Amino acid sequence: MHIELTGEPIDVAAVLALVEDEGAGAVNAFVGTVRNQSTGKKVVRLHYEAYDAMAVGQMRRVAEEAQEKWPMLRKVAVVHRKGTLEIGDVAVAIAVSTPHRAESFAACQFIIDTIKKVVPIWKKEEYEDGAVWVAAHP
């Protein structure tokens, strides 16, 4: 299991490599990127802040919960950015490997959905005319 909160750009290929496993017939990944609009406003950049120790602990707990729900889960990697991100930057990358695809899709979706609910990482959207902190689930 690999869990990371970083201020550096995320290398998606490296995250995928972390879940390589000869027993896996499926690798699933979710890559969240910074989009240029939100709720009808033009976004120019995002800023993520986190309570680092708690965020890493919570991401690990979510990954462990996924392993309990899907015991066939071979490997899990979760990497989340913090700091200022520009349009197109990768904000989060999650990769899982399993023997079969159904569990791979389900586990990956569970991890990103649960992270957005329980991990103390906050997002501020910056627009051309101001900025606002936004909820994880708008």
XYZ file of C-alpha atoms in Angstrom:
138
model
C 0.000 0.000 0.000
C 1.311 3.420 -0.930
C -0.247 6.552 0.584
C 1.182 10.001 -0.090
C 0.302 13.660 0.315
C 2.678 15.781 -1.716
C 3.403 19.325 -2.779
C 5.095 18.053 -5.931
C 3.482 17.166 -9.292
C 2.022 13.667 -9.413
C 3.568 11.217 -11.884
C 0.568 9.080 -12.907
C 2.761 6.435 -14.576
C 4.704 6.058 -11.323
C 1.450 5.646 -9.373
C 0.331 2.933 -11.800
C 3.689 1.190 -11.435
C 3.144 1.023 -7.663
C 0.210 -1.381 -8.128
C 1.804 -3.734 -10.656
C 1.240 -7.303 -9.538
C 1.589 -10.563 -11.434
C -1.644 -11.835 -9.868
C -3.647 -8.865 -11.091
C -5.763 -9.142 -14.202
C -7.052 -5.612 -13.761
C -5.577 -2.277 -12.864
C -7.932 0.621 -12.400
C -6.994 4.242 -11.878
C -8.750 7.460 -11.097
C -6.938 10.670 -11.980
C -8.496 13.896 -10.789
C -7.345 16.996 -12.644
C -7.891 20.725 -12.263
C -10.608 21.899 -14.657
C -11.022 25.441 -15.945
C -14.587 25.989 -14.783
C -16.836 25.340 -11.824
C -20.459 26.311 -11.227
C -20.383 28.547 -14.299
C -17.278 30.480 -13.284
C -13.870 30.415 -14.938
C -11.345 28.793 -12.599
C -7.755 30.012 -12.979
C -6.143 27.749 -10.337
C -6.831 25.702 -7.200
C -5.245 25.648 -3.817
C -5.366 22.597 -1.539
C -4.631 22.736 2.159
C -4.487 19.737 4.425
C -4.010 18.685 7.988
C -1.115 16.518 6.795
C -0.839 13.853 9.501
C -4.578 13.353 9.729
C -5.021 13.411 5.946
C -2.417 10.693 5.424
C -3.896 8.638 8.262
C -7.393 8.959 6.845
C -6.256 8.071 3.304
C -4.567 4.965 4.753
C -7.719 4.069 6.697
C -9.817 4.373 3.515
C -7.408 2.137 1.599
C -7.484 -0.403 4.434
C -11.287 -0.306 4.420
C -11.227 -1.014 0.676
C -8.975 -4.012 1.331
C -11.482 -5.272 3.901
C -14.397 -4.853 1.453
C -12.488 -6.424 -1.446
C -10.030 -8.957 0.062
C -8.840 -9.812 -3.448
C -7.393 -6.304 -3.759
C -3.715 -6.821 -4.478
C -2.221 -3.339 -4.223
C -3.432 0.210 -3.623
C -1.742 3.548 -4.275
C -3.213 6.914 -3.310
C -1.375 10.176 -3.999
C -2.982 13.581 -3.337
C -1.564 17.041 -4.021
C -1.532 20.011 -1.727
C -0.534 23.586 -2.469
C -1.297 25.586 -5.588
C -2.274 23.731 -8.760
C -2.770 25.107 -12.255
C -5.389 24.086 -14.830
C -4.663 20.555 -16.047
C -2.514 19.583 -13.063
C -3.193 16.221 -11.448
C -4.795 16.748 -8.032
C -5.197 13.115 -7.036
C -4.215 9.741 -8.470
C -5.575 6.461 -7.179
C -4.638 3.074 -8.573
C -5.688 -0.406 -7.529
C -4.938 -3.878 -8.826
C -7.198 -6.915 -8.524
C -7.577 -10.296 -10.231
C -10.768 -9.172 -12.012
C -12.154 -5.874 -13.354
C -15.413 -5.595 -11.407
C -13.640 -5.409 -8.054
C -11.058 -3.063 -9.523
C -13.686 -0.546 -10.674
C -15.640 -0.811 -7.424
C -12.627 -0.447 -5.133
C -11.239 2.529 -7.041
C -14.587 4.347 -6.954
C -15.060 3.555 -3.263
C -11.632 4.990 -2.445
C -12.079 8.316 -4.272
C -15.667 8.792 -3.068
C -14.726 8.055 0.537
C -11.577 10.191 0.452
C -13.643 13.169 -0.675
C -15.981 12.613 2.281
C -13.580 11.946 5.159
C -10.069 13.221 4.445
C -9.228 16.706 5.779
C -8.046 18.265 2.526
C -9.683 21.569 1.645
C -9.958 23.117 -1.807
C -10.048 26.802 -2.689
C -11.037 27.721 -6.224
C -9.508 30.902 -7.575
C -11.435 32.797 -10.236
C -10.547 35.869 -12.250
C -12.537 37.957 -9.759
C -11.883 36.259 -6.419
C -11.659 32.951 -4.622
C -13.859 30.699 -2.530
C -13.373 27.555 -0.426
C -15.574 24.818 -1.869
C -17.069 21.600 -0.541
C -15.671 18.268 -1.664
C -19.086 17.308 -3.041
C -20.563 20.383 -4.764
